Amino acid sequence: MSDGFNCRCCGHCCTGKGGIVVSPSDLARLCAHLEISAEAFEAAYGERRSEKLHVRAGEDGNCIFFTAGAGCSVHLYKPDICRAWPYFRGNLVDAESLALAKDFCPGIPPDMPFEEFMREGIDYLVRNNLVAGGEPEEAGALRVADIVELLAQNSKSG
């Protein structure tokens, strides 16, 4: 638990066809858990868009691994993009984006100041090794290395 986010397991972030990007390390972790090959994973659960593998949405519009009332069937093995919510690039660089996320997600305290959320988010991403390295198959929402560097420089000079 943190000051900036306390997941309520509501499933809001699991709804809709969206950007659940499966990086190569995510794919390996999920395949090991599901005991299937990468090809079988992609056929059963994924779809390619550009250079990225995404988790498909089910008939109900939710992530194929999410069931209302039951939660995520791969929770301990979920993709990094899911592990990182709500600390996405947009929410870390734009106060308006964070305000929209607060309206959407009951786990983000409405009174959390943007600067505090940004610092906590960067710390969380770094501590949990969730910063994307810039590879094309990684989630763009996790490309925050420039923010990490800027905060490190600011803390040295301040």
PDB file of C-alpha atoms in Angstrom:
ATOM      1  CA  MET A   1       0.000   0.000   0.000  1.00  0.00           C
ATOM      2  CA  SER A   2       1.123   3.541  -0.653  1.00  0.00           C
ATOM      3  CA  ASP A   3      -0.174   7.055  -0.130  1.00  0.00           C
ATOM      4  CA  GLY A   4      -0.748   7.540  -3.874  1.00  0.00           C
ATOM      5  CA  PHE A   5      -2.521   4.320  -4.675  1.00  0.00           C
ATOM      6  CA  ASN A   6      -4.398   1.634  -2.797  1.00  0.00           C
ATOM      7  CA  CYS A   7      -5.952  -0.862  -5.221  1.00  0.00           C
ATOM      8  CA  ARG A   8      -9.621  -1.525  -4.506  1.00  0.00           C
ATOM      9  CA  CYS A   9      -9.752  -4.495  -6.917  1.00  0.00           C
ATOM     10  CA  CYS A  10     -12.711  -2.854  -8.658  1.00  0.00           C
ATOM     11  CA  GLY A  11     -11.603  -3.979 -12.121  1.00  0.00           C
ATOM     12  CA  HIS A  12     -12.047  -0.561 -13.764  1.00  0.00           C
ATOM     13  CA  CYS A  13      -8.533  -0.802 -15.184  1.00  0.00           C
ATOM     14  CA  CYS A  14      -9.359  -4.256 -16.606  1.00  0.00           C
ATOM     15  CA  THR A  15     -12.262  -3.077 -18.758  1.00  0.00           C
ATOM     16  CA  GLY A  16     -12.229  -2.262 -22.425  1.00  0.00           C
ATOM     17  CA  LYS A  17     -10.064  -3.188 -25.353  1.00  0.00           C
ATOM     18  CA  GLY A  18      -6.921  -1.356 -24.693  1.00  0.00           C
ATOM     19  CA  GLY A  19      -3.282  -1.310 -24.106  1.00  0.00           C
ATOM     20  CA  ILE A  20      -2.365  -4.326 -22.039  1.00  0.00           C
ATOM     21  CA  VAL A  21       0.978  -4.795 -23.722  1.00  0.00           C
ATOM     22  CA  VAL A  22       2.771  -8.094 -23.142  1.00  0.00           C
ATOM     23  CA  SER A  23       6.533  -7.543 -23.163  1.00  0.00           C
ATOM     24  CA  PRO A  24       8.911 -10.441 -23.833  1.00  0.00           C
ATOM     25  CA  SER A  25       9.515 -10.871 -20.077  1.00  0.00           C
ATOM     26  CA  ASP A  26       5.755 -10.744 -19.411  1.00  0.00           C
ATOM     27  CA  LEU A  27       5.220 -13.396 -22.073  1.00  0.00           C
ATOM     28  CA  ALA A  28       7.812 -15.702 -20.531  1.00  0.00           C
ATOM     29  CA  ARG A  29       6.282 -15.271 -17.060  1.00  0.00           C
ATOM     30  CA  LEU A  30       2.712 -15.860 -18.277  1.00  0.00           C
ATOM     31  CA  CYS A  31       3.668 -18.843 -20.429  1.00  0.00           C
ATOM     32  CA  ALA A  32       5.507 -20.481 -17.524  1.00  0.00           C
ATOM     33  CA  HIS A  33       2.473 -19.970 -15.274  1.00  0.00           C
ATOM     34  CA  LEU A  34      -0.017 -21.202 -17.870  1.00  0.00           C
ATOM     35  CA  GLU A  35       2.352 -23.974 -18.987  1.00  0.00           C
ATOM     36  CA  ILE A  36       1.965 -23.121 -22.665  1.00  0.00           C
ATOM     37  CA  SER A  37       4.219 -21.968 -25.479  1.00  0.00           C
ATOM     38  CA  ALA A  38       4.452 -18.373 -26.645  1.00  0.00           C
ATOM     39  CA  GLU A  39       2.648 -19.364 -29.837  1.00  0.00           C
ATOM     40  CA  ALA A  40      -0.186 -20.981 -27.849  1.00  0.00           C
ATOM     41  CA  PHE A  41      -0.440 -17.889 -25.617  1.00  0.00           C
ATOM     42  CA  GLU A  42      -0.724 -15.582 -28.600  1.00  0.00           C
ATOM     43  CA  ALA A  43      -3.342 -17.794 -30.260  1.00  0.00           C
ATOM     44  CA  ALA A  44      -5.463 -18.132 -27.118  1.00  0.00           C
ATOM     45  CA  TYR A  45      -5.042 -14.790 -25.369  1.00  0.00           C
ATOM     46  CA  GLY A  46      -3.232 -12.289 -27.557  1.00  0.00           C
ATOM     47  CA  GLU A  47      -3.446 -10.105 -30.601  1.00  0.00           C
ATOM     48  CA  ARG A  48      -0.697  -8.296 -32.485  1.00  0.00           C
ATOM     49  CA  ARG A  49      -0.954  -4.595 -33.107  1.00  0.00           C
ATOM     50  CA  SER A  50       2.082  -3.114 -34.811  1.00  0.00           C
ATOM     51  CA  GLU A  51       5.141  -4.608 -33.120  1.00  0.00           C
ATOM     52  CA  LYS A  52       3.368  -5.229 -29.828  1.00  0.00           C
ATOM     53  CA  LEU A  53       1.550  -8.220 -28.397  1.00  0.00           C
ATOM     54  CA  HIS A  54      -1.599  -7.201 -26.505  1.00  0.00           C
ATOM     55  CA  VAL A  55      -3.926  -9.190 -24.257  1.00  0.00           C
ATOM     56  CA  ARG A  56      -7.303  -9.614 -25.935  1.00  0.00           C
ATOM     57  CA  ALA A  57     -10.582  -8.488 -24.449  1.00  0.00           C
ATOM     58  CA  GLY A  58     -13.230 -11.126 -23.832  1.00  0.00           C
ATOM     59  CA  GLU A  59     -16.849 -11.082 -24.962  1.00  0.00           C
ATOM     60  CA  ASP A  60     -17.737  -8.933 -21.930  1.00  0.00           C
ATOM     61  CA  GLY A  61     -15.240  -6.229 -22.950  1.00  0.00           C
ATOM     62  CA  ASN A  62     -12.922  -6.985 -20.026  1.00  0.00           C
ATOM     63  CA  CYS A  63      -9.374  -8.253 -20.218  1.00  0.00           C
ATOM     64  CA  ILE A  64      -9.595 -11.935 -21.077  1.00  0.00           C
ATOM     65  CA  PHE A  65      -7.991 -12.763 -17.712  1.00  0.00           C
ATOM     66  CA  PHE A  66     -10.470 -10.693 -15.651  1.00  0.00           C
ATOM     67  CA  THR A  67     -13.828 -11.930 -14.374  1.00  0.00           C
ATOM     68  CA  ALA A  68     -16.132  -9.576 -12.477  1.00  0.00           C
ATOM     69  CA  GLY A  69     -16.469 -10.728  -8.894  1.00  0.00           C
ATOM     70  CA  ALA A  70     -13.505 -13.098  -9.201  1.00  0.00           C
ATOM     71  CA  GLY A  71     -10.715 -10.751 -10.315  1.00  0.00           C
ATOM     72  CA  CYS A  72      -7.634 -11.486 -12.363  1.00  0.00           C
ATOM     73  CA  SER A  73      -6.867 -15.140 -13.023  1.00  0.00           C
ATOM     74  CA  VAL A  74      -3.163 -14.369 -13.585  1.00  0.00           C
ATOM     75  CA  HIS A  75      -2.788 -11.721 -10.882  1.00  0.00           C
ATOM     76  CA  LEU A  76       0.597 -12.883  -9.544  1.00  0.00           C
ATOM     77  CA  TYR A  77       1.931 -13.234 -13.118  1.00  0.00           C
ATOM     78  CA  LYS A  78       0.225 -10.249 -14.775  1.00  0.00           C
ATOM     79  CA  PRO A  79       1.980  -8.017 -17.313  1.00  0.00           C
ATOM     80  CA  ASP A  80       4.163  -5.158 -16.109  1.00  0.00           C
ATOM     81  CA  ILE A  81       1.707  -2.601 -17.498  1.00  0.00           C
ATOM     82  CA  CYS A  82      -0.899  -3.977 -15.064  1.00  0.00           C
ATOM     83  CA  ARG A  83       1.615  -4.005 -12.208  1.00  0.00           C
ATOM     84  CA  ALA A  84       2.413  -0.351 -12.892  1.00  0.00           C
ATOM     85  CA  TRP A  85      -1.132   1.089 -12.839  1.00  0.00           C
ATOM     86  CA  PRO A  86      -1.768   3.984 -12.143  1.00  0.00           C
ATOM     87  CA  TYR A  87       1.845   5.089 -12.506  1.00  0.00           C
ATOM     88  CA  PHE A  88       1.702   5.513 -16.281  1.00  0.00           C
ATOM     89  CA  ARG A  89       3.726   8.140 -18.129  1.00  0.00           C
ATOM     90  CA  GLY A  90       0.689  10.308 -18.868  1.00  0.00           C
ATOM     91  CA  ASN A  91      -0.316  10.432 -15.203  1.00  0.00           C
ATOM     92  CA  LEU A  92       3.267  11.221 -14.171  1.00  0.00           C
ATOM     93  CA  VAL A  93       3.841  14.126 -16.569  1.00  0.00           C
ATOM     94  CA  ASP A  94       0.404  15.716 -16.831  1.00  0.00           C
ATOM     95  CA  ALA A  95      -1.715  16.851 -13.863  1.00  0.00           C
ATOM     96  CA  GLU A  96      -4.849  16.839 -16.031  1.00  0.00           C
ATOM     97  CA  SER A  97      -4.270  13.202 -16.999  1.00  0.00           C
ATOM     98  CA  LEU A  98      -3.881  12.352 -13.308  1.00  0.00           C
ATOM     99  CA  ALA A  99      -7.139  14.183 -12.524  1.00  0.00           C
ATOM    100  CA  LEU A 100      -8.918  12.016 -15.097  1.00  0.00           C
ATOM    101  CA  ALA A 101      -7.319   8.890 -13.606  1.00  0.00           C
ATOM    102  CA  LYS A 102      -8.542   9.948 -10.144  1.00  0.00           C
ATOM    103  CA  ASP A 103     -12.101  10.188 -11.506  1.00  0.00           C
ATOM    104  CA  PHE A 104     -11.765   6.721 -13.048  1.00  0.00           C
ATOM    105  CA  CYS A 105      -9.901   4.868 -10.306  1.00  0.00           C
ATOM    106  CA  PRO A 106     -11.152   4.790  -6.692  1.00  0.00           C
ATOM    107  CA  GLY A 107      -7.711   3.625  -5.542  1.00  0.00           C
ATOM    108  CA  ILE A 108      -6.078   7.013  -6.208  1.00  0.00           C
ATOM    109  CA  PRO A 109      -6.808   9.473  -3.366  1.00  0.00           C
ATOM    110  CA  PRO A 110      -8.647  12.501  -4.799  1.00  0.00           C
ATOM    111  CA  ASP A 111      -6.562  14.871  -2.671  1.00  0.00           C
ATOM    112  CA  MET A 112      -3.172  13.427  -3.702  1.00  0.00           C
ATOM    113  CA  PRO A 113      -1.020  16.318  -4.992  1.00  0.00           C
ATOM    114  CA  PHE A 114       0.375  15.826  -8.499  1.00  0.00           C
ATOM    115  CA  GLU A 115       4.041  16.338  -7.528  1.00  0.00           C
ATOM    116  CA  GLU A 116       3.775  13.834  -4.674  1.00  0.00           C
ATOM    117  CA  PHE A 117       2.030  11.310  -6.942  1.00  0.00           C
ATOM    118  CA  MET A 118       4.747  11.758  -9.567  1.00  0.00           C
ATOM    119  CA  ARG A 119       7.597  11.196  -7.093  1.00  0.00           C
ATOM    120  CA  GLU A 120       5.897   8.220  -5.487  1.00  0.00           C
ATOM    121  CA  GLY A 121       5.096   6.752  -8.893  1.00  0.00           C
ATOM    122  CA  ILE A 122       8.640   7.041 -10.185  1.00  0.00           C
ATOM    123  CA  ASP A 123       9.957   5.515  -6.957  1.00  0.00           C
ATOM    124  CA  TYR A 124       7.481   2.636  -7.304  1.00  0.00           C
ATOM    125  CA  LEU A 125       8.379   1.982 -10.960  1.00  0.00           C
ATOM    126  CA  VAL A 126      12.118   2.040 -10.284  1.00  0.00           C
ATOM    127  CA  ARG A 127      11.879  -0.059  -7.106  1.00  0.00           C
ATOM    128  CA  ASN A 128       9.796  -2.697  -8.908  1.00  0.00           C
ATOM    129  CA  ASN A 129      11.879  -2.687 -12.110  1.00  0.00           C
ATOM    130  CA  LEU A 130       8.951  -1.515 -14.234  1.00  0.00           C
ATOM    131  CA  VAL A 131      10.666   1.236 -16.231  1.00  0.00           C
ATOM    132  CA  ALA A 132      10.586   0.267 -19.903  1.00  0.00           C
ATOM    133  CA  GLY A 133      13.914   0.323 -21.704  1.00  0.00           C
ATOM    134  CA  GLY A 134      12.559   1.739 -24.936  1.00  0.00           C
ATOM    135  CA  GLU A 135      12.257  -1.489 -26.915  1.00  0.00           C
ATOM    136  CA  PRO A 136       9.443  -1.378 -29.519  1.00  0.00           C
ATOM    137  CA  GLU A 137       7.593  -4.317 -27.943  1.00  0.00           C
ATOM    138  CA  GLU A 138       7.381  -2.630 -24.512  1.00  0.00           C
ATOM    139  CA  ALA A 139       4.501  -0.504 -23.232  1.00  0.00           C
ATOM    140  CA  GLY A 140       4.970   3.174 -24.016  1.00  0.00           C
ATOM    141  CA  ALA A 141       3.212   4.072 -20.757  1.00  0.00           C
ATOM    142  CA  LEU A 142       6.238   2.682 -18.897  1.00  0.00           C
ATOM    143  CA  ARG A 143       8.837   4.710 -20.818  1.00  0.00           C
ATOM    144  CA  VAL A 144       9.742   7.047 -17.998  1.00  0.00           C
ATOM    145  CA  ALA A 145      13.552   6.876 -17.918  1.00  0.00           C
ATOM    146  CA  ASP A 146      13.758  10.574 -18.831  1.00  0.00           C
ATOM    147  CA  ILE A 147      11.578  11.488 -15.833  1.00  0.00           C
ATOM    148  CA  VAL A 148      13.653   9.266 -13.554  1.00  0.00           C
ATOM    149  CA  GLU A 149      16.810  11.026 -14.751  1.00  0.00           C
ATOM    150  CA  LEU A 150      15.301  14.504 -14.342  1.00  0.00           C
ATOM    151  CA  LEU A 151      14.164  13.768 -10.785  1.00  0.00           C
ATOM    152  CA  ALA A 152      17.594  12.356  -9.921  1.00  0.00           C
ATOM    153  CA  GLN A 153      19.281  15.510 -11.256  1.00  0.00           C
ATOM    154  CA  ASN A 154      16.853  17.754  -9.364  1.00  0.00           C
ATOM    155  CA  SER A 155      17.431  15.905  -6.097  1.00  0.00           C
ATOM    156  CA  LYS A 156      21.238  16.264  -6.493  1.00  0.00           C
ATOM    157  CA  SER A 157      21.015  20.004  -7.161  1.00  0.00           C
ATOM    158  CA  GLY A 158      18.381  20.671  -4.495  1.00  0.00           C
TER     159      GLY A 158
END
